[in-house]
PDB file of C-alpha atoms in Angstrom:
ATOM      1  CA  PHE A   1     118.960  82.697  87.047  1.00 96.00           C
ATOM      2  CA  THR A   2     118.724  86.294  86.175  1.00 97.00           C
ATOM      3  CA  GLY A   3     116.245  87.004  83.239  1.00 96.00           C
ATOM      4  CA  ILE A   4     114.783  89.964  81.462  1.00 97.00           C
ATOM      5  CA  VAL A   5     111.071  89.943  81.012  1.00 97.00           C
ATOM      6  CA  LYS A   6     111.008  90.693  77.270  1.00 96.00           C
ATOM      7  CA  GLU A   7     107.273  90.416  76.183  1.00 94.00           C
ATOM      8  CA  LEU A   8     103.792  89.724  77.409  1.00 94.00           C
ATOM      9  CA  ILE A   9     102.246  86.970  75.304  1.00 91.00           C
ATOM     10  CA  HIS A  10      98.912  84.895  75.548  1.00 85.00           C
ATOM     11  CA  GLY A  11      99.089  82.944  78.828  1.00 87.00           C
ATOM     12  CA  GLY A  12     102.537  84.258  80.088  1.00 94.00           C
ATOM     13  CA  TYR A  13     105.860  85.923  79.207  1.00 96.00           C
ATOM     14  CA  TRP A  14     108.968  85.448  77.135  1.00 96.00           C
ATOM     15  CA  VAL A  15     111.901  85.868  79.456  1.00 97.00           C
ATOM     16  CA  ASP A  16     115.585  86.065  78.211  1.00 96.00           C
ATOM     17  CA  VAL A  17     117.848  84.131  80.242  1.00 96.00           C
ATOM     18  CA  ALA A  18     121.479  84.492  79.162  1.00 94.00           C
ATOM     19  CA  GLY A  19     120.357  84.608  75.337  1.00 94.00           C
ATOM     20  CA  ILE A  20     117.898  81.645  75.859  1.00 93.00           C
ATOM     21  CA  LYS A  21     114.189  82.462  75.301  1.00 93.00           C
ATOM     22  CA  CYS A  22     112.343  81.028  78.132  1.00 95.00           C
ATOM     23  CA  PHE A  23     108.519  80.802  78.832  1.00 95.00           C
ATOM     24  CA  MET A  24     107.025  81.764  82.094  1.00 96.00           C
ATOM     25  CA  PRO A  25     103.251  81.262  82.743  1.00 95.00           C
ATOM     26  CA  GLY A  26     101.544  84.459  83.817  1.00 94.00           C
ATOM     27  CA  SER A  27     100.516  82.608  87.074  1.00 94.00           C
ATOM     28  CA  LEU A  28     104.158  82.088  88.071  1.00 96.00           C
ATOM     29  CA  GLY A  29     105.201  85.839  87.812  1.00 95.00           C
ATOM     30  CA  GLY A  30     104.552  86.483  91.661  1.00 94.00           C
ATOM     31  CA  VAL A  31     103.720  84.805  94.828  1.00 92.00           C
ATOM     32  CA  ASN A  32      99.941  85.719  94.370  1.00 92.00           C
ATOM     33  CA  LYS A  33      98.187  86.316  91.268  1.00 88.00           C
ATOM     34  CA  LEU A  34      99.379  89.614  89.636  1.00 89.00           C
ATOM     35  CA  HIS A  35      96.767  92.501  89.396  1.00 86.00           C
ATOM     36  CA  ASP A  36      98.387  93.807  86.333  1.00 88.00           C
ATOM     37  CA  PHE A  37     100.361  91.268  84.016  1.00 91.00           C
ATOM     38  CA  SER A  38     102.201  94.153  82.391  1.00 91.00           C
ATOM     39  CA  VAL A  39     104.111  95.218  85.345  1.00 91.00           C
ATOM     40  CA  LEU A  40     106.845  92.665  84.841  1.00 94.00           C
ATOM     41  CA  VAL A  41     107.469  93.686  81.122  1.00 95.00           C
ATOM     42  CA  GLY A  42     110.982  95.068  80.743  1.00 96.00           C
ATOM     43  CA  LYS A  43     112.088  94.131  84.220  1.00 96.00           C
ATOM     44  CA  GLU A  44     115.016  91.991  85.438  1.00 97.00           C
ATOM     45  CA  ILE A  45     113.824  89.225  87.691  1.00 97.00           C
ATOM     46  CA  ILE A  46     115.302  85.921  89.165  1.00 97.00           C
ATOM     47  CA  VAL A  47     113.747  82.794  87.846  1.00 97.00           C
ATOM     48  CA  MET A  48     114.231  79.244  88.354  1.00 97.00           C
ATOM     49  CA  PRO A  49     113.767  76.594  85.578  1.00 96.00           C
ATOM     50  CA  ILE A  50     110.883  74.271  86.296  1.00 95.00           C
ATOM     51  CA  THR A  51     110.556  72.035  83.156  1.00 93.00           C
ATOM     52  CA  PHE A  52     111.522  71.607  79.609  1.00 91.00           C
ATOM     53  CA  SER A  53     108.761  71.331  76.860  1.00 82.00           C
ATOM     54  CA  ARG A  54     110.143  69.078  74.141  1.00 83.00           C
ATOM     55  CA  GLU A  55     107.294  69.803  71.784  1.00 82.00           C
ATOM     56  CA  LYS A  56     107.895  73.522  71.752  1.00 80.00           C
ATOM     57  CA  ASP A  57     111.600  73.214  72.487  1.00 86.00           C
ATOM     58  CA  THR A  58     111.343  75.692  75.430  1.00 91.00           C
ATOM     59  CA  VAL A  59     112.529  75.998  78.893  1.00 95.00           C
ATOM     60  CA  VAL A  60     109.660  76.818  81.438  1.00 95.00           C
ATOM     61  CA  VAL A  61     110.772  79.043  84.243  1.00 97.00           C
ATOM     62  CA  SER A  62     109.146  80.385  87.407  1.00 97.00           C
ATOM     63  CA  HIS A  63     109.798  83.612  89.393  1.00 97.00           C
ATOM     64  CA  ARG A  64     107.285  82.313  92.079  1.00 96.00           C
ATOM     65  CA  GLU A  65     109.544  79.359  92.903  1.00 96.00           C
ATOM     66  CA  TYR A  66     112.374  81.759  93.557  1.00 96.00           C
ATOM     67  CA  LEU A  67     110.232  84.045  95.785  1.00 96.00           C
ATOM     68  CA  ARG A  68     109.158  80.902  97.810  1.00 95.00           C
ATOM     69  CA  THR A  69     112.728  80.320  98.581  1.00 95.00           C
ATOM     70  CA  MET A  70     112.975  83.817 100.130  1.00 95.00           C
ATOM     71  CA  ILE A  71     110.275  83.269 102.499  1.00 96.00           C
ATOM     72  CA  PRO A  72     112.125  81.747 105.501  1.00 95.00           C
ATOM     73  CA  SER A  73     114.795  84.300 105.603  1.00 95.00           C
ATOM     74  CA  THR A  74     112.192  86.950 105.062  1.00 96.00           C
ATOM     75  CA  ILE A  75     110.082  85.635 107.995  1.00 95.00           C
ATOM     76  CA  GLU A  76     113.345  85.845 110.248  1.00 94.00           C
ATOM     77  CA  LYS A  77     113.721  89.450 109.162  1.00 95.00           C
ATOM     78  CA  LEU A  78     110.064  90.178 109.994  1.00 94.00           C
ATOM     79  CA  LYS A  79     110.331  88.880 113.453  1.00 92.00           C
ATOM     80  CA  GLU A  80     113.321  91.048 114.106  1.00 91.00           C
ATOM     81  CA  THR A  81     111.506  94.249 112.871  1.00 91.00           C
ATOM     82  CA  ILE A  82     107.760  93.135 113.813  1.00 89.00           C
ATOM     83  CA  LYS A  83     106.860  96.364 115.358  1.00 87.00           C
ATOM     84  CA  ASP A  84     107.700  98.488 112.155  1.00 92.00           C
ATOM     85  CA  LYS A  85     104.958  99.756 110.051  1.00 94.00           C
ATOM     86  CA  ARG A  86     104.770  98.220 106.623  1.00 96.00           C
ATOM     87  CA  GLU A  87     103.536  99.153 103.249  1.00 96.00           C
ATOM     88  CA  GLY A  88     102.178  96.600 100.741  1.00 96.00           C
ATOM     89  CA  PHE A  89      99.422  96.119  98.461  1.00 95.00           C
ATOM     90  CA  VAL A  90      96.144  94.430  98.245  1.00 96.00           C
ATOM     91  CA  THR A  91      96.029  90.982  96.603  1.00 94.00           C
ATOM     92  CA  GLY A  92      92.352  90.324  97.252  1.00 93.00           C
ATOM     93  CA  SER A  93      89.387  90.766  99.860  1.00 93.00           C
ATOM     94  CA  THR A  94      86.726  88.855 101.400  1.00 92.00           C
ATOM     95  CA  LYS A  95      83.915  89.839 103.872  1.00 91.00           C
ATOM     96  CA  PHE A  96      86.373  88.741 106.606  1.00 92.00           C
ATOM     97  CA  GLY A  97      89.177  91.001 105.641  1.00 95.00           C
ATOM     98  CA  VAL A  98      91.858  92.042 103.334  1.00 96.00           C
ATOM     99  CA  PHE A  99      94.785  90.015 101.987  1.00 97.00           C
ATOM    100  CA  ALA A 100      98.013  92.165 101.409  1.00 96.00           C
ATOM    101  CA  GLU A 101     101.476  91.157  99.736  1.00 96.00           C
ATOM    102  CA  PHE A 102     104.595  92.678 101.391  1.00 96.00           C
ATOM    103  CA  ASP A 103     108.380  92.496 101.793  1.00 96.00           C
ATOM    104  CA  GLU A 104     108.154  91.170  98.102  1.00 92.00           C
ATOM    105  CA  CYS A 105     107.384  87.474  99.019  1.00 95.00           C
ATOM    106  CA  LEU A 106     105.010  87.497 102.191  1.00 96.00           C
ATOM    107  CA  THR A 107     101.247  87.537 102.310  1.00 96.00           C
ATOM    108  CA  GLY A 108      99.155  88.308 105.271  1.00 96.00           C
ATOM    109  CA  LEU A 109      95.515  88.843 106.185  1.00 97.00           C
ATOM    110  CA  ILE A 110      94.301  91.894 107.850  1.00 97.00           C
ATOM    111  CA  PRO A 111      91.020  90.667 109.439  1.00 96.00           C
ATOM    112  CA  LYS A 112      88.050  93.137 109.327  1.00 95.00           C
ATOM    113  CA  ALA A 113      88.375  93.764 113.346  1.00 94.00           C
ATOM    114  CA  GLU A 114      91.911  94.895 112.555  1.00 95.00           C
ATOM    115  CA  LEU A 115      91.130  97.484 109.668  1.00 95.00           C
ATOM    116  CA  ASP A 116      90.822 101.144 110.470  1.00 93.00           C
ATOM    117  CA  PRO A 117      87.171 102.473 110.088  1.00 93.00           C
ATOM    118  CA  GLN A 118      87.941 104.010 106.516  1.00 93.00           C
ATOM    119  CA  TYR A 119      88.960 100.641 105.307  1.00 93.00           C
ATOM    120  CA  ILE A 120      85.987  98.893 106.872  1.00 93.00           C
ATOM    121  CA  GLU A 121      83.779 101.373 104.968  1.00 92.00           C
ATOM    122  CA  LEU A 122      85.718 100.683 101.739  1.00 92.00           C
ATOM    123  CA  LEU A 123      85.534  96.852 102.289  1.00 92.00           C
ATOM    124  CA  GLU A 124      81.795  97.049 103.005  1.00 92.00           C
ATOM    125  CA  GLY A 125      81.377  99.087  99.763  1.00 92.00           C
ATOM    126  CA  GLY A 126      83.356  96.822  97.696  1.00 90.00           C
ATOM    127  CA  ASP A 127      85.889  99.535  96.938  1.00 93.00           C
ATOM    128  CA  ILE A 128      89.135  97.928  97.709  1.00 93.00           C
ATOM    129  CA  LYS A 129      90.792  96.489  94.617  1.00 92.00           C
ATOM    130  CA  PRO A 130      93.803  94.215  93.979  1.00 93.00           C
ATOM    131  CA  GLY A 131      96.844  96.352  93.614  1.00 92.00           C
ATOM    132  CA  ASP A 132      95.743  99.229  95.948  1.00 94.00           C
ATOM    133  CA  LYS A 133      98.483 100.286  98.425  1.00 95.00           C
ATOM    134  CA  ILE A 134      97.912  99.523 102.018  1.00 96.00           C
ATOM    135  CA  SER A 135      99.931 100.145 105.080  1.00 96.00           C
ATOM    136  CA  PHE A 136      99.704  97.940 108.426  1.00 96.00           C
ATOM    137  CA  TRP A 137     101.647  96.394 111.144  1.00 96.00           C
ATOM    138  CA  THR A 138     102.458  92.653 111.790  1.00 95.00           C
ATOM    139  CA  LYS A 139     100.231  91.349 114.537  1.00 92.00           C
ATOM    140  CA  GLU A 140     101.194  87.632 114.619  1.00 92.00           C
ATOM    141  CA  ILE A 141     103.241  85.315 112.480  1.00 94.00           C
ATOM    142  CA  ILE A 142     101.534  81.808 112.705  1.00 93.00           C
ATOM    143  CA  SER A 143     103.545  80.103 110.126  1.00 92.00           C
ATOM    144  CA  ASP A 144     105.307  81.049 106.874  1.00 86.00           C
ATOM    145  CA  ARG A 145     101.930  81.083 104.994  1.00 87.00           C
ATOM    146  CA  LYS A 146      99.621  82.402 107.590  1.00 94.00           C
ATOM    147  CA  ILE A 147     100.539  85.936 108.918  1.00 96.00           C
ATOM    148  CA  ILE A 148      97.918  88.177 110.698  1.00 96.00           C
ATOM    149  CA  LEU A 149      98.243  91.980 110.029  1.00 96.00           C
ATOM    150  CA  SER A 150      96.697  95.029 111.809  1.00 96.00           C
ATOM    151  CA  GLN A 151      96.033  98.538 110.738  1.00 95.00           C
ATOM    152  CA  LEU A 152      95.414  99.388 114.351  1.00 92.00           C
ATOM    153  CA  GLY A 153      98.873  99.708 115.607  1.00 82.00           C
ATOM    154  CA  PRO A 154     101.936  97.651 116.389  1.00 73.00           C
ATOM    155  CA  LYS A 155     101.565  94.619 118.732  1.00 63.00           C
ATOM    156  CA  ILE A 156     102.335  95.763 122.002  1.00 66.00           C
ATOM    157  CA  ASP A 157     103.914  93.184 124.436  1.00 68.00           C
ATOM    158  CA  ILE A 158     103.303  93.979 127.992  1.00 71.00           C
ATOM    159  CA  TRP A 159     106.359  92.086 129.228  1.00 73.00           C
ATOM    160  CA  ASP A 160     108.629  94.461 126.871  1.00 74.00           C
ATOM    161  CA  GLY A 161     110.960  96.327 129.082  1.00 76.00           C
ATOM    162  CA  ILE A 162     109.635  94.538 132.348  1.00 80.00           C
ATOM    163  CA  ASP A 163     113.226  93.996 133.702  1.00 81.00           C
ATOM    164  CA  GLU A 164     113.625  97.779 133.808  1.00 80.00           C
ATOM    165  CA  LYS A 165     110.343  98.288 135.292  1.00 83.00           C
ATOM    166  CA  TYR A 166     110.661  95.800 138.106  1.00 85.00           C
ATOM    167  CA  LYS A 167     114.091  95.342 139.204  1.00 86.00           C
ATOM    168  CA  PRO A 168     115.474  92.675 141.881  1.00 88.00           C
ATOM    169  CA  MET A 169     114.928  93.379 145.450  1.00 87.00           C
ATOM    170  CA  MET A 170     112.632  96.411 144.454  1.00 88.00           C
ATOM    171  CA  VAL A 171     109.703  96.975 146.962  1.00 90.00           C
ATOM    172  CA  THR A 172     106.483  97.478 145.007  1.00 90.00           C
ATOM    173  CA  GLU A 173     102.721  96.723 145.778  1.00 91.00           C
ATOM    174  CA  GLY A 174     100.395  94.174 144.216  1.00 91.00           C
ATOM    175  CA  LYS A 175      97.134  92.299 144.596  1.00 94.00           C
ATOM    176  CA  VAL A 176      97.058  88.636 145.785  1.00 94.00           C
ATOM    177  CA  THR A 177      94.983  86.783 143.224  1.00 93.00           C
ATOM    178  CA  LYS A 178      95.582  83.201 144.198  1.00 91.00           C
ATOM    179  CA  LEU A 179      96.845  81.185 147.207  1.00 93.00           C
ATOM    180  CA  THR A 180      98.531  77.824 146.926  1.00 92.00           C
ATOM    181  CA  ALA A 181     100.426  75.247 149.116  1.00 93.00           C
ATOM    182  CA  TYR A 182     103.626  76.594 147.566  1.00 93.00           C
ATOM    183  CA  GLY A 183     102.847  80.261 147.783  1.00 93.00           C
ATOM    184  CA  ALA A 184     100.906  83.275 146.642  1.00 92.00           C
ATOM    185  CA  PHE A 185     100.337  84.691 143.158  1.00 92.00           C
ATOM    186  CA  VAL A 186     100.457  88.461 143.027  1.00 91.00           C
ATOM    187  CA  GLU A 187      99.294  90.646 140.312  1.00 89.00           C
ATOM    188  CA  LEU A 188     101.605  93.688 139.834  1.00 87.00           C
ATOM    189  CA  GLU A 189      99.540  95.088 137.129  1.00 86.00           C
ATOM    190  CA  LYS A 190      96.921  93.962 134.514  1.00 82.00           C
ATOM    191  CA  GLY A 191      98.383  90.726 132.865  1.00 79.00           C
ATOM    192  CA  ILE A 192     101.685  90.716 134.981  1.00 85.00           C
ATOM    193  CA  SER A 193     101.845  88.529 138.000  1.00 87.00           C
ATOM    194  CA  GLY A 194     104.600  86.909 140.080  1.00 86.00           C
ATOM    195  CA  LEU A 195     104.990  84.245 142.798  1.00 90.00           C
ATOM    196  CA  VAL A 196     105.775  84.732 146.418  1.00 92.00           C
ATOM    197  CA  HIS A 197     107.207  81.439 147.692  1.00 92.00           C
TER     198      HIS A 197
END
């Protein structure tokens, strides 16, 4: 349901859903903990009812549950545009790296080794705060909830464009790296080998 976040109250928000006053706990306002709870006030968001409190005669809703339903389709879009640079914001940091939220419902980790030198300095100085804007590329999608990000550039697949580089019946040179009973493995370039039967 579409609702309008009317007011920030102790522990959460009052959300107007088609004239019904609903309660949304602050912890359910986003995929991750919000760095600034006031950012939702006055906004139109999509919420899902999760429970009904008889004592308070109130429907409890969640924006987080709606965002979680978006994750599978957003992951598919991410796979199609994996080499595009992305913008997000910091949700937290540890000595191992920085967590960033992006594309509305996804969260990934930028390991310390994948941070650019300027950000490593900020991380070590404790100067990266939740809510800070950050840009990066997607390095690897391990699962819906485990995405590795990098500030060092897009993931380069050495096999991209290989069919244009090495065409059928083309004559080229390579280095024999292994002999077996069924043929020889030939390295055409670092990481790319073929089999001569």
